mmCIF file of C-alpha atoms in Angstrom:
data_model
loop_
_atom_site.group_PDB
_atom_site.id
_atom_site.type_symbol
_atom_site.label_atom_id
_atom_site.label_comp_id
_atom_site.label_asym_id
_atom_site.label_seq_id
_atom_site.Cartn_x
_atom_site.Cartn_y
_atom_site.Cartn_z
ATOM 1 C CA MET A 1 -290.415 27.836 -35.102
ATOM 2 C CA ILE A 2 -293.015 30.229 -33.156
ATOM 3 C CA TRP A 3 -294.274 32.052 -36.343
ATOM 4 C CA ARG A 4 -294.439 28.675 -38.339
ATOM 5 C CA GLU A 5 -297.137 27.807 -35.108
ATOM 6 C CA PHE A 6 -298.638 30.647 -35.678
ATOM 7 C CA PHE A 7 -299.230 30.781 -39.564
ATOM 8 C CA ILE A 8 -300.764 26.658 -39.103
ATOM 9 C CA PHE A 9 -302.981 27.883 -36.245
ATOM 10 C CA ARG A 10 -304.205 30.845 -37.975
ATOM 11 C CA ALA A 11 -305.112 28.828 -41.249
ATOM 12 C CA ALA A 12 -307.218 25.841 -38.894
ATOM 13 C CA VAL A 13 -309.150 28.815 -37.074
ATOM 14 C CA SER A 14 -309.874 30.573 -40.975
ATOM 15 C CA VAL A 15 -311.328 26.416 -42.342
ATOM 16 C CA PHE A 16 -312.958 26.701 -38.694
ATOM 17 C CA HIS A 17 -314.803 29.687 -39.255
ATOM 18 C CA SER A 18 -315.322 29.574 -42.522
ATOM 19 C CA ARG A 19 -317.409 26.835 -42.270
ATOM 20 C CA PHE A 20 -319.928 28.362 -40.134
ATOM 21 C CA ARG A 21 -319.757 31.500 -41.742
ATOM 22 C CA ARG A 22 -321.332 30.157 -45.683
ATOM 23 C CA GLY A 23 -325.215 32.058 -46.415
ATOM 24 C CA GLY A 24 -324.496 34.463 -43.770
ATOM 25 C CA GLU A 25 -325.267 31.698 -41.441
ATOM 26 C CA LEU A 26 -322.996 33.017 -38.753
ATOM 27 C CA ARG A 27 -325.391 33.418 -35.899
ATOM 28 C CA SER A 28 -327.195 30.424 -35.738
ATOM 29 C CA SER A 29 -324.445 28.088 -36.428
ATOM 30 C CA ARG A 30 -321.981 29.894 -33.649
ATOM 31 C CA ALA A 31 -325.069 28.813 -31.399
ATOM 32 C CA ALA A 32 -324.784 25.120 -32.525
ATOM 33 C CA ILE A 33 -321.325 25.291 -31.351
ATOM 34 C CA PRO A 34 -320.551 23.781 -27.956
ATOM 35 C CA LEU A 35 -319.874 26.013 -24.504
ATOM 36 C CA ASN A 36 -317.222 24.224 -24.033
ATOM 37 C CA PHE A 37 -315.569 23.599 -27.222
ATOM 38 C CA GLN A 38 -315.293 27.320 -27.679
ATOM 39 C CA LYS A 39 -313.983 27.547 -23.974
ATOM 40 C CA CYS A 40 -311.463 26.024 -25.715
ATOM 41 C CA ILE A 41 -310.564 27.473 -28.568
ATOM 42 C CA MET A 42 -310.545 31.048 -26.683
ATOM 43 C CA LYS A 43 -308.015 28.766 -23.664
ATOM 44 C CA ASN A 44 -305.633 27.894 -26.686
ATOM 45 C CA ILE A 45 -305.532 31.035 -28.465
ATOM 46 C CA PHE A 46 -305.055 32.240 -25.019
ATOM 47 C CA LEU A 47 -301.713 29.847 -24.066
ATOM 48 C CA PHE A 48 -300.503 30.356 -27.913
ATOM 49 C CA CYS A 49 -300.219 34.393 -27.749
ATOM 50 C CA PHE A 50 -298.813 33.999 -24.284
ATOM 51 C CA SER A 51 -295.947 31.941 -26.103
ATOM 52 C CA VAL A 52 -295.005 34.157 -28.463
ATOM 53 C CA LEU A 53 -294.824 37.172 -26.745
ATOM 54 C CA THR A 54 -293.037 35.310 -24.553
ATOM 55 C CA GLY A 55 -290.193 34.170 -26.997
ATOM 56 C CA ILE A 56 -290.741 37.306 -28.719
ATOM 57 C CA LEU A 57 -289.017 38.797 -24.924
ATOM 58 C CA TYR A 58 -286.742 36.336 -24.863
ATOM 59 C CA ALA A 59 -284.860 36.331 -27.810
ATOM 60 C CA GLN A 60 -285.072 40.162 -27.729
ATOM 61 C CA LYS A 61 -282.525 39.777 -24.430
ATOM 62 C CA PRO A 62 -278.836 41.156 -25.185
ATOM 63 C CA GLU A 63 -276.219 37.916 -27.248
ATOM 64 C CA ILE A 64 -273.113 37.550 -25.880
ATOM 65 C CA GLN A 65 -270.171 37.312 -28.084
ATOM 66 C CA THR A 66 -266.903 36.239 -26.521
ATOM 67 C CA LEU A 67 -263.508 38.145 -27.442
ATOM 68 C CA LEU A 68 -261.463 37.047 -24.793
ATOM 69 C CA LYS A 69 -260.607 33.608 -22.943
ATOM 70 C CA ASP A 70 -257.801 32.882 -20.830
ATOM 71 C CA ASN A 71 -257.416 32.095 -17.046
ATOM 72 C CA ILE A 72 -257.563 35.457 -15.573
ATOM 73 C CA SER A 73 -259.326 37.907 -13.373
ATOM 74 C CA ILE A 74 -260.700 41.586 -15.347
ATOM 75 C CA ARG A 75 -261.099 44.499 -13.169
ATOM 76 C CA ALA A 76 -260.312 47.024 -15.157
ATOM 77 C CA ILE A 77 -260.031 47.843 -18.848
ATOM 78 C CA GLN A 78 -259.895 50.704 -21.468
ATOM 79 C CA ILE A 79 -260.965 50.736 -24.737
ATOM 80 C CA TRP A 80 -258.064 52.261 -28.026
ATOM 81 C CA ASP A 81 -256.911 51.983 -31.159
ATOM 82 C CA GLY A 82 -260.120 49.813 -32.189
ATOM 83 C CA LYS A 83 -259.089 46.861 -29.878
ATOM 84 C CA VAL A 84 -260.368 46.470 -25.724
ATOM 85 C CA TRP A 85 -256.712 46.599 -23.314
ATOM 86 C CA TYR A 86 -256.798 45.095 -20.058
ATOM 87 C CA ALA A 87 -254.215 44.458 -16.813
ATOM 88 C CA GLY A 88 -255.489 42.115 -14.672
ATOM 89 C CA THR A 89 -254.125 39.296 -12.328
ATOM 90 C CA ASP A 90 -250.763 37.356 -12.307
ATOM 91 C CA SER A 91 -249.003 40.674 -14.388
ATOM 92 C CA LYS A 92 -251.319 40.254 -17.052
ATOM 93 C CA PHE A 93 -251.370 42.878 -19.311
ATOM 94 C CA GLY A 94 -252.597 42.864 -23.677
ATOM 95 C CA TYR A 95 -255.751 43.627 -25.547
ATOM 96 C CA VAL A 96 -258.000 41.855 -28.349
ATOM 97 C CA SER A 97 -258.665 43.435 -30.804
ATOM 98 C CA LEU A 98 -262.456 44.197 -31.826
ATOM 99 C CA LYS A 99 -262.681 43.573 -35.490
ATOM 100 C CA ASP A 100 -260.396 40.090 -35.344
ATOM 101 C CA THR A 101 -260.241 38.363 -32.612
ATOM 102 C CA ALA A 102 -257.108 36.488 -33.228
ATOM 103 C CA ASP A 103 -255.795 39.334 -33.500
ATOM 104 C CA GLN A 104 -254.280 39.333 -29.847
ATOM 105 C CA LYS A 105 -251.443 40.262 -27.773
ATOM 106 C CA GLN A 106 -250.475 39.573 -24.089
ATOM 107 C CA VAL A 107 -247.530 40.909 -21.515
ATOM 108 C CA SER A 108 -246.382 39.909 -18.743
ATOM 109 C CA LEU A 109 -245.813 43.558 -16.649
ATOM 110 C CA SER A 110 -243.469 41.608 -13.822
ATOM 111 C CA GLU A 111 -241.590 38.324 -12.935
ATOM 112 C CA LYS A 112 -243.550 39.088 -9.872
ATOM 113 C CA LYS A 113 -247.056 37.566 -10.364
ATOM 114 C CA LEU A 114 -248.596 40.819 -9.235
ATOM 115 C CA GLN A 115 -252.610 41.985 -8.924
ATOM 116 C CA PHE A 116 -253.772 44.406 -11.038
ATOM 117 C CA ARG A 117 -257.265 46.247 -10.886
ATOM 118 C CA THR A 118 -256.318 49.589 -12.303
ATOM 119 C CA LEU A 119 -255.831 50.883 -15.415
ATOM 120 C CA ALA A 120 -255.947 53.942 -17.286
ATOM 121 C CA GLN A 121 -254.460 55.787 -20.084
ATOM 122 C CA ASP A 122 -253.408 59.426 -21.617
ATOM 123 C CA GLU A 123 -251.941 59.886 -25.171
ATOM 124 C CA GLN A 124 -248.049 57.795 -25.189
ATOM 125 C CA ALA A 125 -248.998 54.809 -22.901
ATOM 126 C CA PHE A 126 -251.194 52.984 -20.178
ATOM 127 C CA TYR A 127 -250.714 53.077 -16.729
ATOM 128 C CA ALA A 128 -251.292 50.342 -13.995
ATOM 129 C CA ILE A 129 -250.687 50.288 -10.205
ATOM 130 C CA ASN A 130 -250.998 46.706 -8.457
ATOM 131 C CA ILE A 131 -253.772 46.555 -5.436
ATOM 132 C CA GLU A 132 -250.261 43.925 -3.129
ATOM 133 C CA SER A 133 -247.997 46.606 -1.216
ATOM 134 C CA PRO A 134 -244.887 47.346 -2.128
ATOM 135 C CA ALA A 135 -247.730 48.914 -4.936
ATOM 136 C CA TYR A 136 -245.445 49.559 -8.286
ATOM 137 C CA PHE A 137 -246.820 52.295 -10.953
ATOM 138 C CA PHE A 138 -246.340 50.761 -14.570
ATOM 139 C CA ARG A 139 -245.904 52.937 -17.229
ATOM 140 C CA ILE A 140 -246.604 51.190 -20.278
ATOM 141 C CA ASP A 141 -245.891 51.853 -23.893
ATOM 142 C CA LYS A 142 -248.597 52.563 -25.973
ATOM 143 C CA ARG A 143 -246.669 51.298 -29.292
ATOM 144 C CA THR A 144 -243.663 48.611 -28.141
ATOM 145 C CA LEU A 145 -245.838 47.334 -25.255
ATOM 146 C CA LYS A 146 -242.513 48.258 -23.278
ATOM 147 C CA ALA A 147 -243.120 48.457 -19.234
ATOM 148 C CA GLU A 148 -241.508 50.601 -16.967
ATOM 149 C CA ILE A 149 -241.987 51.469 -12.915
ATOM 150 C CA VAL A 150 -242.055 55.024 -12.748
ATOM 151 C CA ASN A 151 -242.884 55.141 -8.630
ATOM 152 C CA GLY A 152 -243.801 53.517 -5.781
ATOM 153 C CA ASP A 153 -245.355 52.560 -2.308
ATOM 154 C CA ASP A 154 -243.860 50.750 -0.055
ATOM 155 C CA SER A 155 -246.099 51.759 3.075
ATOM 156 C CA LYS A 156 -248.202 49.213 4.093
ATOM 157 C CA ASN A 157 -251.343 49.291 3.922
ATOM 158 C CA ALA A 158 -251.239 50.392 0.436
ATOM 159 C CA PHE A 159 -253.811 48.746 -1.707
ATOM 160 C CA TYR A 160 -254.991 51.596 -4.538
ATOM 161 C CA ASP A 161 -258.235 50.741 -5.597
ATOM 162 C CA ALA A 162 -258.788 52.915 -8.673
ATOM 163 C CA LEU A 163 -256.697 54.871 -11.713
ATOM 164 C CA TYR A 164 -258.440 57.729 -13.448
ATOM 165 C CA PHE A 165 -257.227 60.810 -15.913
ATOM 166 C CA HIS A 166 -258.930 63.345 -16.750
ATOM 167 C CA LYS A 167 -257.365 66.966 -18.274
ATOM 168 C CA HIS A 168 -253.905 65.607 -18.788
ATOM 169 C CA THR A 169 -253.750 64.511 -15.010
ATOM 170 C CA PHE A 170 -254.333 60.696 -13.155
ATOM 171 C CA TYR A 171 -256.201 60.571 -10.263
ATOM 172 C CA THR A 172 -255.650 57.277 -7.772
ATOM 173 C CA PHE A 173 -256.645 56.420 -4.260
ATOM 174 C CA SER A 174 -255.228 54.122 -1.398
ATOM 175 C CA ASP A 175 -257.155 52.505 1.102
ATOM 176 C CA PRO A 176 -255.541 54.414 4.095
ATOM 177 C CA GLU A 177 -253.078 54.075 6.650
ATOM 178 C CA ALA A 178 -253.497 53.452 10.688
ATOM 179 C CA ASP A 179 -253.434 57.709 11.139
ATOM 180 C CA LEU A 180 -256.701 57.110 8.720
ATOM 181 C CA GLU A 181 -254.941 60.161 6.542
ATOM 182 C CA LEU A 182 -256.179 60.341 3.101
ATOM 183 C CA LYS A 183 -254.142 58.856 0.183
ATOM 184 C CA PHE A 184 -256.052 60.760 -2.811
ATOM 185 C CA ALA A 185 -253.258 61.508 -4.946
ATOM 186 C CA GLU A 186 -252.563 62.982 -8.938
ATOM 187 C CA PHE A 187 -249.698 62.756 -10.703
ATOM 188 C CA LYS A 188 -248.297 63.595 -14.395
ATOM 189 C CA MET A 189 -245.332 63.063 -16.109
ATOM 190 C CA ASP A 190 -243.434 65.384 -17.382
ATOM 191 C CA ASN A 191 -239.832 64.313 -19.819
ATOM 192 C CA GLY A 192 -239.923 61.423 -18.084
ATOM 193 C CA THR A 193 -240.219 62.843 -14.156
ATOM 194 C CA PHE A 194 -243.028 61.539 -12.002
ATOM 195 C CA TYR A 195 -244.962 64.465 -10.343
ATOM 196 C CA ALA A 196 -247.305 63.700 -7.737
ATOM 197 C CA LYS A 197 -249.378 65.425 -5.540
ATOM 198 C CA TYR A 198 -251.079 63.601 -2.715
ATOM 199 C CA TYR A 199 -254.035 65.070 -0.816
ATOM 200 C CA SER A 200 -253.773 63.968 2.979
ATOM 201 C CA ASP A 201 -254.967 67.201 4.597
ATOM 202 C CA TYR A 202 -258.838 64.856 4.620
ATOM 203 C CA LEU A 203 -259.187 62.212 7.788
ATOM 204 C CA LEU A 204 -261.659 58.962 6.843
ATOM 205 C CA ASN A 205 -263.478 57.638 9.124
ATOM 206 C CA SER A 206 -262.401 55.020 10.643
ATOM 207 C CA GLY A 207 -263.363 51.866 9.166
ATOM 208 C CA GLU A 208 -264.017 53.614 5.856
ATOM 209 C CA ALA A 209 -262.140 52.882 2.817
ATOM 210 C CA ALA A 210 -262.934 51.643 -1.490
ATOM 211 C CA PHE A 211 -263.746 48.701 -3.142
ATOM 212 C CA ALA A 212 -261.197 47.731 -6.329
ATOM 213 C CA ALA A 213 -263.955 46.625 -7.628
ATOM 214 C CA SER A 214 -263.708 48.129 -11.491
ATOM 215 C CA ASN A 215 -261.526 50.864 -11.420
ATOM 216 C CA THR A 216 -264.515 53.089 -10.998
ATOM 217 C CA ASN A 217 -264.623 54.149 -7.264
ATOM 218 C CA ILE A 218 -263.178 57.385 -9.735
ATOM 219 C CA ALA A 219 -265.160 59.544 -11.503
ATOM 220 C CA ALA A 220 -265.030 62.958 -13.135
ATOM 221 C CA ALA A 221 -266.491 65.558 -15.484
ATOM 222 C CA LYS A 222 -265.666 68.783 -16.487
ATOM 223 C CA ASN A 223 -263.664 70.253 -12.807
ATOM 224 C CA TYR A 224 -264.547 68.215 -10.118
ATOM 225 C CA VAL A 225 -263.403 64.649 -9.492
ATOM 226 C CA TRP A 226 -265.299 62.232 -7.590
ATOM 227 C CA LEU A 227 -264.067 60.142 -4.880
ATOM 228 C CA ALA A 228 -266.730 57.342 -3.280
ATOM 229 C CA THR A 229 -266.179 55.525 -0.194
ATOM 230 C CA GLY A 230 -267.241 52.755 1.663
ATOM 231 C CA GLY A 231 -266.854 50.169 4.511
ATOM 232 C CA MET A 232 -268.256 51.867 8.023
ATOM 233 C CA SER A 233 -269.022 54.979 6.657
ATOM 234 C CA SER A 234 -269.927 55.594 2.173
ATOM 235 C CA ARG A 235 -268.968 59.195 1.470
ATOM 236 C CA ILE A 236 -268.110 60.895 -1.720
ATOM 237 C CA PHE A 237 -265.064 63.872 -1.686
ATOM 238 C CA ARG A 238 -265.172 66.163 -4.810
ATOM 239 C CA LEU A 239 -262.094 67.386 -5.865
ATOM 240 C CA ASN A 240 -262.169 71.111 -7.216
ATOM 241 C CA THR A 241 -259.306 70.777 -10.178
ATOM 242 C CA LYS A 242 -259.262 74.687 -10.009
ATOM 243 C CA ASN A 243 -258.615 75.458 -6.604
ATOM 244 C CA LYS A 244 -257.367 72.375 -5.417
ATOM 245 C CA ASP A 245 -260.076 72.125 -2.486
ATOM 246 C CA ILE A 246 -261.845 68.777 -1.021
ATOM 247 C CA GLU A 247 -265.112 68.718 -0.415
ATOM 248 C CA ILE A 248 -266.674 65.455 1.744
ATOM 249 C CA PHE A 249 -270.718 65.111 1.344
ATOM 250 C CA SER A 250 -272.477 62.102 3.239
ATOM 251 C CA THR A 251 -274.414 59.899 1.609
ATOM 252 C CA PRO A 252 -277.455 57.238 2.146
ATOM 253 C CA PHE A 253 -275.966 54.678 0.687
ATOM 254 C CA ILE A 254 -275.729 51.314 2.316
ATOM 255 C CA GLN A 255 -272.848 51.362 5.276
ATOM 256 C CA GLY A 256 -271.375 50.082 7.872
ATOM 257 C CA THR A 257 -269.847 46.742 7.457
ATOM 258 C CA SER A 258 -266.097 46.324 5.327
ATOM 259 C CA SER A 259 -268.160 44.949 2.517
ATOM 260 C CA GLN A 260 -271.281 47.224 2.052
ATOM 261 C CA GLY A 261 -270.934 50.675 0.357
ATOM 262 C CA ILE A 262 -270.355 52.356 -2.868
ATOM 263 C CA TYR A 263 -268.407 50.155 -5.485
ATOM 264 C CA SER A 264 -268.323 52.484 -8.692
ATOM 265 C CA ILE A 265 -269.904 55.547 -9.750
ATOM 266 C CA ASP A 266 -270.057 57.808 -12.952
ATOM 267 C CA PHE A 267 -271.223 61.322 -13.492
ATOM 268 C CA TYR A 268 -272.847 62.256 -16.673
ATOM 269 C CA SER A 269 -272.378 65.937 -16.265
ATOM 270 C CA LYS A 270 -270.848 68.204 -13.395
ATOM 271 C CA LYS A 271 -274.232 68.152 -12.105
ATOM 272 C CA PHE A 272 -275.468 64.529 -12.860
ATOM 273 C CA GLY A 273 -274.112 61.053 -11.511
ATOM 274 C CA ILE A 274 -275.138 57.827 -9.902
ATOM 275 C CA ALA A 275 -273.558 55.479 -7.786
ATOM 276 C CA VAL A 276 -273.946 51.752 -7.307
ATOM 277 C CA GLY A 277 -272.866 48.855 -4.973
ATOM 278 C CA GLY A 278 -274.337 47.296 -1.615
ATOM 279 C CA ASP A 279 -272.690 44.333 0.165
ATOM 280 C CA TYR A 280 -270.329 41.919 -1.961
ATOM 281 C CA THR A 281 -271.042 39.212 0.919
ATOM 282 C CA LYS A 282 -275.100 39.494 0.728
ATOM 283 C CA GLN A 283 -275.332 39.555 -3.131
ATOM 284 C CA ALA A 284 -279.272 39.544 -3.619
ATOM 285 C CA GLU A 285 -279.577 42.227 -0.649
ATOM 286 C CA ASN A 286 -280.850 45.329 -2.907
ATOM 287 C CA PHE A 287 -281.682 47.660 -0.344
ATOM 288 C CA ASN A 288 -280.568 51.558 -0.751
ATOM 289 C CA ASN A 289 -277.825 50.354 -2.938
ATOM 290 C CA ILE A 290 -278.638 52.997 -6.385
ATOM 291 C CA ALA A 291 -278.430 56.635 -5.495
ATOM 292 C CA THR A 292 -278.054 59.440 -7.848
ATOM 293 C CA THR A 293 -276.842 62.668 -6.852
ATOM 294 C CA ASN A 294 -278.599 66.241 -8.852
ATOM 295 C CA ASP A 295 -276.250 68.855 -7.469
ATOM 296 C CA GLY A 296 -272.721 67.203 -8.276
ATOM 297 C CA GLY A 297 -272.388 65.055 -5.605
ATOM 298 C CA LYS A 298 -273.903 67.067 -2.610
ATOM 299 C CA THR A 299 -276.853 64.954 -1.831
ATOM 300 C CA TRP A 300 -278.033 61.758 -2.860
ATOM 301 C CA GLN A 301 -281.428 60.121 -3.821
ATOM 302 C CA ILE A 302 -282.100 57.148 -2.973
ATOM 303 C CA GLN A 303 -283.114 54.761 -6.359
ATOM 304 C CA ALA A 304 -284.535 51.358 -6.558
ATOM 305 C CA SER A 305 -284.441 50.613 -2.947
ATOM 306 C CA GLY A 306 -285.993 47.118 -2.642
ATOM 307 C CA LYS A 307 -286.535 46.734 -6.552
ATOM 308 C CA ASN A 308 -283.282 45.556 -7.884
ATOM 309 C CA ALA A 309 -281.280 42.905 -8.845
ATOM 310 C CA GLY A 310 -278.825 43.335 -5.923
ATOM 311 C CA TYR A 311 -275.217 44.045 -5.680
ATOM 312 C CA LYS A 312 -273.184 45.797 -8.279
ATOM 313 C CA THR A 313 -269.438 46.631 -9.414
ATOM 314 C CA CYS A 314 -269.896 49.005 -12.199
ATOM 315 C CA VAL A 315 -272.176 51.388 -13.418
ATOM 316 C CA LYS A 316 -272.040 53.249 -16.331
ATOM 317 C CA PHE A 317 -273.951 56.152 -18.888
ATOM 318 C CA ARG A 318 -275.074 55.331 -22.079
ATOM 319 C CA PRO A 319 -273.221 57.789 -24.715
ATOM 320 C CA GLY A 320 -275.453 60.435 -26.446
ATOM 321 C CA SER A 321 -278.474 59.589 -23.380
ATOM 322 C CA LYS A 322 -278.479 62.763 -21.410
ATOM 323 C CA GLY A 323 -278.245 60.646 -18.103
ATOM 324 C CA LYS A 324 -281.453 59.057 -18.759
ATOM 325 C CA GLU A 325 -280.391 55.282 -20.132
ATOM 326 C CA ILE A 326 -277.607 53.556 -17.742
ATOM 327 C CA ILE A 327 -276.034 49.922 -17.911
ATOM 328 C CA ALA A 328 -274.787 48.333 -14.587
ATOM 329 C CA VAL A 329 -273.290 45.085 -14.077
ATOM 330 C CA GLY A 330 -272.719 42.433 -10.737
ATOM 331 C CA ASP A 331 -271.767 39.527 -10.159
ATOM 332 C CA GLN A 332 -274.781 37.757 -11.538
ATOM 333 C CA TYR A 333 -276.643 40.448 -13.365
ATOM 334 C CA ILE A 334 -277.113 42.731 -16.241
ATOM 335 C CA GLU A 335 -279.552 45.594 -15.489
ATOM 336 C CA PHE A 336 -281.056 48.323 -17.952
ATOM 337 C CA SER A 337 -282.275 51.548 -16.630
ATOM 338 C CA GLY A 338 -283.988 53.822 -19.490
ATOM 339 C CA ASP A 339 -284.991 56.519 -16.836
ATOM 340 C CA TYR A 340 -282.571 57.742 -14.818
ATOM 341 C CA GLY A 341 -281.871 55.087 -12.746
ATOM 342 C CA GLN A 342 -285.390 55.372 -11.274
ATOM 343 C CA THR A 343 -286.059 51.522 -12.422
ATOM 344 C CA TRP A 344 -283.751 48.181 -13.429
ATOM 345 C CA THR A 345 -284.274 45.760 -15.978
ATOM 346 C CA ILE A 346 -282.272 42.510 -15.614
ATOM 347 C CA ILE A 347 -281.541 41.741 -19.235
ATOM 348 C CA SER A 348 -278.609 39.764 -19.221
ATOM 349 C CA GLU A 349 -278.227 36.841 -16.522
ATOM 350 C CA GLU A 350 -274.551 36.902 -16.958
ATOM 351 C CA LYS A 351 -272.049 35.463 -14.251
ATOM 352 C CA GLY A 352 -269.089 36.477 -13.445
ATOM 353 C CA LEU A 353 -268.530 40.174 -14.746
ATOM 354 C CA TYR A 354 -267.375 42.675 -12.712
ATOM 355 C CA VAL A 355 -266.629 45.955 -15.135
ATOM 356 C CA CYS A 356 -268.250 47.206 -18.539
ATOM 357 C CA GLU A 357 -267.466 50.334 -20.815
ATOM 358 C CA TRP A 358 -269.455 51.650 -23.603
ATOM 359 C CA ILE A 359 -267.472 51.651 -27.335
ATOM 360 C CA ASP A 360 -270.716 53.590 -28.892
ATOM 361 C CA ARG A 361 -274.247 53.830 -28.045
ATOM 362 C CA ASP A 362 -274.677 50.387 -28.748
ATOM 363 C CA THR A 363 -272.157 48.913 -27.741
ATOM 364 C CA VAL A 364 -270.480 47.807 -24.422
ATOM 365 C CA ILE A 365 -268.247 45.953 -23.471
ATOM 366 C CA LEU A 366 -267.377 43.359 -20.192
ATOM 367 C CA ALA A 367 -265.151 41.782 -18.410
ATOM 368 C CA GLY A 368 -264.902 39.604 -15.659
ATOM 369 C CA LYS A 369 -263.773 36.249 -14.484
ATOM 370 C CA ASN A 370 -261.829 34.830 -17.691
ATOM 371 C CA ARG A 371 -263.454 36.421 -20.229
ATOM 372 C CA ILE A 372 -264.292 39.585 -22.095
ATOM 373 C CA VAL A 373 -267.506 40.176 -23.680
ATOM 374 C CA GLN A 374 -269.225 42.145 -25.757
ATOM 375 C CA MET A 375 -273.228 43.284 -25.920
ATOM 376 C CA LYS A 376 -275.312 45.165 -28.789
ATOM 377 C CA LEU A 377 -278.234 47.303 -26.942
ATOM 378 C CA ASN A 378 -281.282 48.832 -29.110
ATOM 379 C CA GLU A 379 -282.281 52.103 -28.009
ATOM 380 C CA ARG A 380 -284.810 49.662 -25.065
ATOM 381 C CA GLY A 381 -281.560 48.379 -23.748
ATOM 382 C CA PHE A 382 -281.654 44.719 -25.653
ATOM 383 C CA LEU A 383 -280.724 43.542 -28.267
ATOM 384 C CA LYS A 384 -280.316 44.959 -31.281
#
């Protein structure tokens, strides 16, 4: 519609000018045109150009393709075998094909209606841990989808916020007990036997925990695994997988109440990483809720404070972007940065999405309240 109007308008302008250009009489003819009429023409040209530019920008907003609809809340997804795999509320676990959305399957991991916010995978199986106490560690065979419980935690405050697989080992974190000992663990399966190691020689501060918002407050690169906390304190715990030593770093991130802090982290390399979050009770607040590090998490620099869309639950670096391009999602918006997190643009106002994962450089999967969706982006973060 915009381009049709453009050509009609252009033809009208051409006819108008041709009447006053005949015989080389342009100067005298212009003088004969009333000043108010000239201003009217210029105003219409300006308004038309503005509408065209607005239409183009609007058309560049990413389109959302729905892959799955269900009565479910999804905060943990994995990509495998051309499918999006998910774990969610009411013990639901399943997949939807990226090529054919009719190819989907869902199973129940338990007769109890357990709530899952974690999911990770190795070559043979998926693993998921429910957030209630007692917490059960489920192993789901990739081929048969048969689920079995391989471990449990019946401590009073068991609440596992994230699960991450890196270099043949799973890493997970639970809120602490009254003694405030860190419940950061690594585990693996060996010939059907479950082995776990808890790093409990470190203390959390009072009121410090983590957020089970998107299964992304654990990240890894090279020989490091990072854990982000929030609440009364928002800090970074960095595990060296070689010597098993943990270092703890403070951050300038928003913190001080139970709803504030880092909700999600991602690392593009062992040096460069990003953290996002905010306050889920005050989602419009956008101060000190984005930070980046260039030294592996030791120090953090606040980015775009007061100049972003607010509360965020998940952040992911774009593959192949060398850390320059980043997507972040929250309950209210999807945002994109093309300059290492320094500035952000709202690319969608889709509501109720909590977690995201890149399939490739051009395609990102998002999930949340009652759905899984797919979005394709161009180099600037707009519709490809």
